[in-house]
Short mmCIF file of C-alpha atoms in Angstrom, two decimals:
data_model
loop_
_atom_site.label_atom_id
_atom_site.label_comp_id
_atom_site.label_asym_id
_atom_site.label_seq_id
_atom_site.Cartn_x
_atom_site.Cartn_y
_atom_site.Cartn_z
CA UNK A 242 71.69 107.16 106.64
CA UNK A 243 74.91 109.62 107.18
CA UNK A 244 77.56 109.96 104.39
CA UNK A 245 79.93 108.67 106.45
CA UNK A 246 77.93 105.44 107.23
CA UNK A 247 76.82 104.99 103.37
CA UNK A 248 80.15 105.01 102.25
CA UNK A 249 81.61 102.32 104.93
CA UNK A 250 82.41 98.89 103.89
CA UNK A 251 79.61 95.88 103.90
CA UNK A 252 80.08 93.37 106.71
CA UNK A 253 82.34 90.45 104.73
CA UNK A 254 80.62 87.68 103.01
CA UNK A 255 79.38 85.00 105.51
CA UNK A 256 79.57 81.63 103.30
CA UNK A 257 77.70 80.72 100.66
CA UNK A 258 74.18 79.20 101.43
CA UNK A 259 73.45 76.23 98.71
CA UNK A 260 77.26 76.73 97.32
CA UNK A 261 77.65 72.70 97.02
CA UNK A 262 80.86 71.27 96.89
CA UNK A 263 81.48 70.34 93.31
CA UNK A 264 84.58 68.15 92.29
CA UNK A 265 86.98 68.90 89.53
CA UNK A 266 85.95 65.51 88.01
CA UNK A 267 82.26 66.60 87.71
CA UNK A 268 82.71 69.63 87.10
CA UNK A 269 84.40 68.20 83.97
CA UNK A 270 81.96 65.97 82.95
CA UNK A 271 79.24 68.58 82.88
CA UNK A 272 81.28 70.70 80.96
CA UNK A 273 81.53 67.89 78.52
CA UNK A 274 77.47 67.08 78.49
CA UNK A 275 76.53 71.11 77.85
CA UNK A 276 79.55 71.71 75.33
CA UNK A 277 78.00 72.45 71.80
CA UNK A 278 81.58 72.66 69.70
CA UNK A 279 81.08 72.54 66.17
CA UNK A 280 77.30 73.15 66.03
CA UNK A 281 76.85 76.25 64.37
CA UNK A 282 78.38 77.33 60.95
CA UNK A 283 79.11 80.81 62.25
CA UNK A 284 80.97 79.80 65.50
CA UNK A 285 82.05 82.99 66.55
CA UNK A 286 78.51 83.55 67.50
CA UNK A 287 78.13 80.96 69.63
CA UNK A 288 74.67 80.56 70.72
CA UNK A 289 73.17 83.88 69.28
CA UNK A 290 72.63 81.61 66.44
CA UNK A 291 69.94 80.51 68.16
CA UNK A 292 68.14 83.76 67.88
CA UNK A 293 66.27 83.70 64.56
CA UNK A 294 63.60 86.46 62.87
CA UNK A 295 61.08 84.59 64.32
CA UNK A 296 62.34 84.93 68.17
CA UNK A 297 62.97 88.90 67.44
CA UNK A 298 59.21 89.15 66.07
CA UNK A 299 57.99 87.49 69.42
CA UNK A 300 60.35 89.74 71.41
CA UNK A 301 58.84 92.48 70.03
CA UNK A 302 55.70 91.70 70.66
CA UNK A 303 55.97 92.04 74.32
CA UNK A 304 55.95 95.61 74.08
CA UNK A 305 53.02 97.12 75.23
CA UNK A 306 53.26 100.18 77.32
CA UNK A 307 56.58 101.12 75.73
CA UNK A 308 58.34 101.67 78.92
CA UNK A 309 62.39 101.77 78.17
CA UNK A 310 64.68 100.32 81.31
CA UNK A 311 68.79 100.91 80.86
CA UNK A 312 70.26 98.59 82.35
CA UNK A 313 74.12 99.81 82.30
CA UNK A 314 75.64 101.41 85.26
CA UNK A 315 77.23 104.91 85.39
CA UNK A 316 80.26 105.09 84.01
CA UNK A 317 82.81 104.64 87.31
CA UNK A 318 85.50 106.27 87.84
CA UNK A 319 85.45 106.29 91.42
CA UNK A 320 88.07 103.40 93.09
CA UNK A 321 87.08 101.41 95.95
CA UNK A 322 86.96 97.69 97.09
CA UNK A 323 84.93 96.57 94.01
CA UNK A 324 86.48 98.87 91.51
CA UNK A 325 90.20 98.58 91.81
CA UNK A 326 90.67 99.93 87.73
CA UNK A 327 88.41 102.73 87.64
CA UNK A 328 87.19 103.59 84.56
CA UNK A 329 88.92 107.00 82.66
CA UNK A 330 86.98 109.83 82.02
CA UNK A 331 88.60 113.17 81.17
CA UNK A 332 88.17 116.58 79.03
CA UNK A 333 90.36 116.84 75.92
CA UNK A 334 89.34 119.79 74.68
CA UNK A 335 87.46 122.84 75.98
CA UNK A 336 86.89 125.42 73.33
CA UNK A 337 89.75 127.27 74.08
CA UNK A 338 92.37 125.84 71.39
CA UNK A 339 89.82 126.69 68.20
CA UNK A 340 88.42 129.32 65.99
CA UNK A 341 85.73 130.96 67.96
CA UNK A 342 82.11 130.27 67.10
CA UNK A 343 81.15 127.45 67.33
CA UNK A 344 83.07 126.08 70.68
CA UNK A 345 83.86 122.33 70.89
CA UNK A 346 84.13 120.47 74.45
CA UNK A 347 85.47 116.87 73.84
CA UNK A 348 86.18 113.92 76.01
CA UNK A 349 88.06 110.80 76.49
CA UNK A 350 86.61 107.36 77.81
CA UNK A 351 89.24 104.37 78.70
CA UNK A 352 88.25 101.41 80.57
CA UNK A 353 89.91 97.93 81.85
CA UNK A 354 85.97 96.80 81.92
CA UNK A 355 86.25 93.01 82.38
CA UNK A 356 86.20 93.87 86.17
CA UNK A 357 83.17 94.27 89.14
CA UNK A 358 81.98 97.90 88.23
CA UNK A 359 81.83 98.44 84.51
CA UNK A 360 78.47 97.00 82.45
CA UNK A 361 79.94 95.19 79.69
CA UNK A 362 79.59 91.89 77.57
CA UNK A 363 82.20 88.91 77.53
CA UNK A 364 82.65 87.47 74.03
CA UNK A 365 83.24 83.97 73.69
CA UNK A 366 86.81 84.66 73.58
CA UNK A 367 87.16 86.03 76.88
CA UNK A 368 87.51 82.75 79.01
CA UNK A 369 89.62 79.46 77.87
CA UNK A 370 89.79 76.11 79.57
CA UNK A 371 92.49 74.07 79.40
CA UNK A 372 94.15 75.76 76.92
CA UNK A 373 90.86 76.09 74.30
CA UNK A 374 88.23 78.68 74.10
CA UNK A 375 84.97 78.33 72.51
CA UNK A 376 84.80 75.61 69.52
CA UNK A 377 87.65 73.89 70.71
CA UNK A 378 90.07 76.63 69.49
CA UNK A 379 93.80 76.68 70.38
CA UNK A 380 94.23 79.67 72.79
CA UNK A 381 97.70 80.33 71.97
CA UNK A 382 97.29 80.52 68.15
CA UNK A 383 93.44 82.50 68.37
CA UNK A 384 95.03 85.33 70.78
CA UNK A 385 98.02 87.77 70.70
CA UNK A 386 98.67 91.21 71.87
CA UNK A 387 96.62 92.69 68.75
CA UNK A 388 93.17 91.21 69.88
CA UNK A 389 91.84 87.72 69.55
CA UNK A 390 91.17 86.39 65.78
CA UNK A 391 88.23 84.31 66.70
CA UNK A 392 85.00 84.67 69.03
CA UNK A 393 85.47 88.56 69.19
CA UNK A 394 82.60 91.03 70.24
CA UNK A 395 82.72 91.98 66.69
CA UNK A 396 81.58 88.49 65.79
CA UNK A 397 79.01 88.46 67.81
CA UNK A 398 77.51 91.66 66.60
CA UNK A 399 73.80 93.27 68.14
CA UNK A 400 71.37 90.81 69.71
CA UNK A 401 67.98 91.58 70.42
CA UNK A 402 65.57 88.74 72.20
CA UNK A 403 63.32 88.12 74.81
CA UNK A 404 64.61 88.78 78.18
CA UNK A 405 63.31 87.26 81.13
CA UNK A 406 64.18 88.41 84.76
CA UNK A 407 64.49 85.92 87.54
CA UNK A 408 63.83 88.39 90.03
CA UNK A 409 64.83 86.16 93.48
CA UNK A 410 64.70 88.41 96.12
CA UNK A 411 61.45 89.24 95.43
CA UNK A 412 60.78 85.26 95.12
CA UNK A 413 62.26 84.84 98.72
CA UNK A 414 61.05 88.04 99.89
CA UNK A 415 64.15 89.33 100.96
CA UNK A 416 65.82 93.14 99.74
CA UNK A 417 68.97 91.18 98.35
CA UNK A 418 70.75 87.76 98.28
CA UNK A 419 73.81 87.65 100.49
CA UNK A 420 77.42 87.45 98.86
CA UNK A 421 77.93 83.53 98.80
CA UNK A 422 74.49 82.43 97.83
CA UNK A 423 74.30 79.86 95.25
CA UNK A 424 70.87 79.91 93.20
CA UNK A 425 70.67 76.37 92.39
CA UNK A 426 68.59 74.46 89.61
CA UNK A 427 65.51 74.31 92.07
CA UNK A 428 65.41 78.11 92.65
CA UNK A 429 65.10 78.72 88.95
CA UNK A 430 62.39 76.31 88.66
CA UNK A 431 60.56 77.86 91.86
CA UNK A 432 61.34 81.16 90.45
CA UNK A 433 59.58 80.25 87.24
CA UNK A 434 56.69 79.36 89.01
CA UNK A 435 56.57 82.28 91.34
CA UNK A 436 57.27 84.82 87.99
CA UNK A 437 54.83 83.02 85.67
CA UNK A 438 57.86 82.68 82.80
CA UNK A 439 59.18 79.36 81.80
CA UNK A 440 63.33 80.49 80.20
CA UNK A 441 63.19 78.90 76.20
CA UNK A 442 65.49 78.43 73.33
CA UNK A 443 66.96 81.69 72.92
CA UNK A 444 66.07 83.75 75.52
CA UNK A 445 68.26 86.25 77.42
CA UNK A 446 68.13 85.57 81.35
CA UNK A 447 68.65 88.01 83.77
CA UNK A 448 69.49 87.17 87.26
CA UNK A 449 69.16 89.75 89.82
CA UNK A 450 70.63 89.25 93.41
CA UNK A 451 69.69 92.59 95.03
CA UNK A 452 73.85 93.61 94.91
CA UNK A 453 73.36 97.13 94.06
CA UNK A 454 70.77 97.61 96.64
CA UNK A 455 72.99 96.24 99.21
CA UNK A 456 75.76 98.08 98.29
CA UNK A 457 73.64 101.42 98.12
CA UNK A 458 72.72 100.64 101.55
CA UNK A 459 75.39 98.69 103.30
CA UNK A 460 78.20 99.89 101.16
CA UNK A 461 80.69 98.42 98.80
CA UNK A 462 82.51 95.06 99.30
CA UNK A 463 84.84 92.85 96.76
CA UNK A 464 82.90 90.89 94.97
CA UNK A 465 85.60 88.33 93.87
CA UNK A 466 85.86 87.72 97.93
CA UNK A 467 82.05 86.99 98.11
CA UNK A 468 79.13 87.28 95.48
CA UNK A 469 75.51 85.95 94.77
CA UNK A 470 75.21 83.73 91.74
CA UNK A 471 74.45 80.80 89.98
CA UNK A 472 75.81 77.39 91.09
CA UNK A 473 76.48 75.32 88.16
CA UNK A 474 73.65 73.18 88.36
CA UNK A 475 71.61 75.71 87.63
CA UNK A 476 73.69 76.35 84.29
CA UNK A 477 72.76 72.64 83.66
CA UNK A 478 69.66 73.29 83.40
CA UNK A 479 70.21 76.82 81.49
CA UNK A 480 71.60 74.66 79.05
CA UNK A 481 69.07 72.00 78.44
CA UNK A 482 66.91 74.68 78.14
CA UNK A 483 68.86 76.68 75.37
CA UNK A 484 69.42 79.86 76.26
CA UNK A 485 71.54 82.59 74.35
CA UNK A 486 72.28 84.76 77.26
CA UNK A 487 72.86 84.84 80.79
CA UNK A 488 73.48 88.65 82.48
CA UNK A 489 73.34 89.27 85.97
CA UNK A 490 73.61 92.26 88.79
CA UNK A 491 76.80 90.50 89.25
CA UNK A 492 79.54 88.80 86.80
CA UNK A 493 76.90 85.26 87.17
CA UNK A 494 79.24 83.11 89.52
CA UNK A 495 78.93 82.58 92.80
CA UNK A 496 81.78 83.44 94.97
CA UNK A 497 83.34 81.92 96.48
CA UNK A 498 83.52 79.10 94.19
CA UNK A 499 82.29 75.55 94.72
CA UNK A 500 84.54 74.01 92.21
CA UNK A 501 87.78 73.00 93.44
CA UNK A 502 90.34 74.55 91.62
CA UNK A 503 88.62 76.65 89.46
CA UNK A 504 87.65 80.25 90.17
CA UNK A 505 85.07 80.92 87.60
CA UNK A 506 82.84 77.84 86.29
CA UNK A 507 80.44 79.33 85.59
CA UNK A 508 82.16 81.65 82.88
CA UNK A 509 83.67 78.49 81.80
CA UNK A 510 81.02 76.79 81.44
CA UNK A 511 78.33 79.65 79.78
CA UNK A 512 81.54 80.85 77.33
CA UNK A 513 83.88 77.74 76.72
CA UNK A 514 81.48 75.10 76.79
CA UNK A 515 77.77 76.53 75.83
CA UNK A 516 79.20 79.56 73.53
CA UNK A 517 76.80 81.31 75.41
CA UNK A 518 78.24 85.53 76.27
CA UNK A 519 77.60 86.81 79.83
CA UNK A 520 76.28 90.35 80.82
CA UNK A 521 78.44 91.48 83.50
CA UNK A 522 77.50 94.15 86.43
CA UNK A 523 73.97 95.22 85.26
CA UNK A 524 72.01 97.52 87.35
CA UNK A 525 68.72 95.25 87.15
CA UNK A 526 67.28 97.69 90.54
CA UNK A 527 65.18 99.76 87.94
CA UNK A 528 64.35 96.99 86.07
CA UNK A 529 62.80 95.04 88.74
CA UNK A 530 60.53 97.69 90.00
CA UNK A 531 59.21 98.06 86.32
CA UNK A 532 58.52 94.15 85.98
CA UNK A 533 56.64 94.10 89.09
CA UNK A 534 54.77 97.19 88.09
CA UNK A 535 53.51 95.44 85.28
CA UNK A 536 53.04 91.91 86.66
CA UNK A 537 55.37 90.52 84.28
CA UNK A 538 59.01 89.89 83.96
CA UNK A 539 59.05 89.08 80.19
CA UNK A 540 60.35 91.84 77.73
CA UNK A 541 62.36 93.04 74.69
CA UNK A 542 65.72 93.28 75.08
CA UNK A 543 68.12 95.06 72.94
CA UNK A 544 71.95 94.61 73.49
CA UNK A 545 74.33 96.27 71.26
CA UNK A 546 78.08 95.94 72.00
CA UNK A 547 81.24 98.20 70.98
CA UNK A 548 81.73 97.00 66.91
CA UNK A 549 85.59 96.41 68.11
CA UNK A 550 87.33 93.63 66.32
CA UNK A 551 89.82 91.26 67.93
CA UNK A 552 87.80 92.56 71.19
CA UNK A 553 87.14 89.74 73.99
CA UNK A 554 84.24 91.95 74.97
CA UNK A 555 82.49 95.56 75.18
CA UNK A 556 81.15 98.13 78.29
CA UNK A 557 77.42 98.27 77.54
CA UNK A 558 74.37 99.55 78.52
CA UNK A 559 71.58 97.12 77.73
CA UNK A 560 67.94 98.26 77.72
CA UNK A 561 65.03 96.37 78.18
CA UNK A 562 61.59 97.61 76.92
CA UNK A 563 58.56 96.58 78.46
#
């Protein structure tokens, strides 16, 4: 492929295959049925708390040939249709303002990372609905222009766990999932099946559409026009199934949305309701050729976000070790 034709836009999102129409109404009462306010002592945590000694011991115990998968994109400083706040990256100091011997080279890193390009984490405080975020806390009196007081990344702290990847393009044999497509409650159970995992109480799932495959082949689009994801049935069942993280290639919802009204449910519903934090943007290409190297898509996975407090979330780069 040419330079010029790698860099040209992808073809715009077609509609979104399996994307259900789903009413404000039920959309509501779902949120109600998966909510778990005022379960856990240590709220701020949401449902890490579900991630005990005994979880980490089994996590670790999937290691076996030791092989170590990032899973954080490069830092991206580049603009374009799914980057519109690049990420800042510049020299502050090149050994020319110091005593000689030795010479220091420094650098500054600034990013507006709750975005399409930039790895990173959401905290429970990074999404309210109707006026309360996670725990049924007031919006207005848990944020202010010096941070947020409750469900901070800082709360929330290191998590390490099982991941599993629901690999579905290489379920449906396909090289990526269109923008649009909705992976519904079905697909998750068919992709158990296919993957030989069954998702448990505090595992980490990992959803990977194909998007940075695409995009390294067909170019970059907007993702906020037109993304793979899950449909919130499927986080219906992520619930009932108690998970303690949900990442994804993507930001997890599918776009556009099926909820009227509402252009992120399924951040609503993960952070708000289930106090569960979201992996956003994860380069899961890597990752996928490792698990089906090794005929398994179960593995440790470490996570370890900024220590900022008052932060709604962190840039990250996950690993996963296999």
């Amino acid at each position: 492929m040419s330079p010029s034709a790698a860099a040209a836009p992808a073809p715009p999102p077609q509609g979104p295959p399996g994307a259900a129409a789903v009413s404000r109404r039920e959309f509501d009462a779902l949120f109600e049925a998966v909510r778990t306010w005022g379960r856990w002592e240590e709220a701020g945590r949401g449902a890490w708390n579900r991630v005990t000694a005994d979880h980490v011991r089994g996590a670790a115990a999937l290691v076996r040939s030791g092989t170590v998968v990032p899973l954080g994109r490069p830092w991206d400083t580049a603009p374009g249709p799914d980057n519109a706040r690049p990420a800042l990256h510049h020299m502050t100091d090149l050994g020319d303002v110091e005593e000689p011997e030795p010479s220091a080279y420094k650098d500054f890193l600034g990013a507006d990372y709750h975005g399409k390009s930039v790895s990173h984490l959401d905290a429970l405080s990074h999404i309210g609905y109707r006026g309360r975020l996670y725990d049924g806390r007031a919006a207005h009196e848990e944020a202010g222009a010096g941070g947020v007081r409750f469900g901070s990344v800082a709360d929330l702290g290191p998590l390490v766990a099982r991941g599993l990847l629901l690999d579905l393009p290489a379920v449906l044999g396909v090289p990526w999932l269109e923008p649009g497509h909705a992976v519904r409650a079905r697909d998750v159970l068919a992709a158990e099946e296919a993957l030989g995992v069954r998702i448990g109480e505090g595992d980490a799932v990992l959803l990977r559409s194909g998007r940075f495959r695409r995009r390294r082949e067909l170019g970059p689009w907007d993702p906020a026009t037109g993304s793979a994801g899950w449909h919130v049935d499927a986080v219906a069942l992520l619930a009932e199934r108690a998970v303690a993280l949900l990442g994804a290639d993507g930001d997890s919802d599918v776009r556009p949305s099926p909820v009227e009204g509402l252009h992120s449910p399924v951040h609503t519903l993960a952070l708000t309701a289930m106090g569960v934090p979201l992996l956003d943007n994860l380069d899961l290409e890597a990752l996928s050729a490792a698990c089906a190297g090794a005929g398994r898509h179960a593995f440790l996975l470490v996570v370890s976000p900024l220590n900022v407090p008052g932060g709604t979330g962190s840039p990250v780069n996950p690993v996963a070790v296999l």
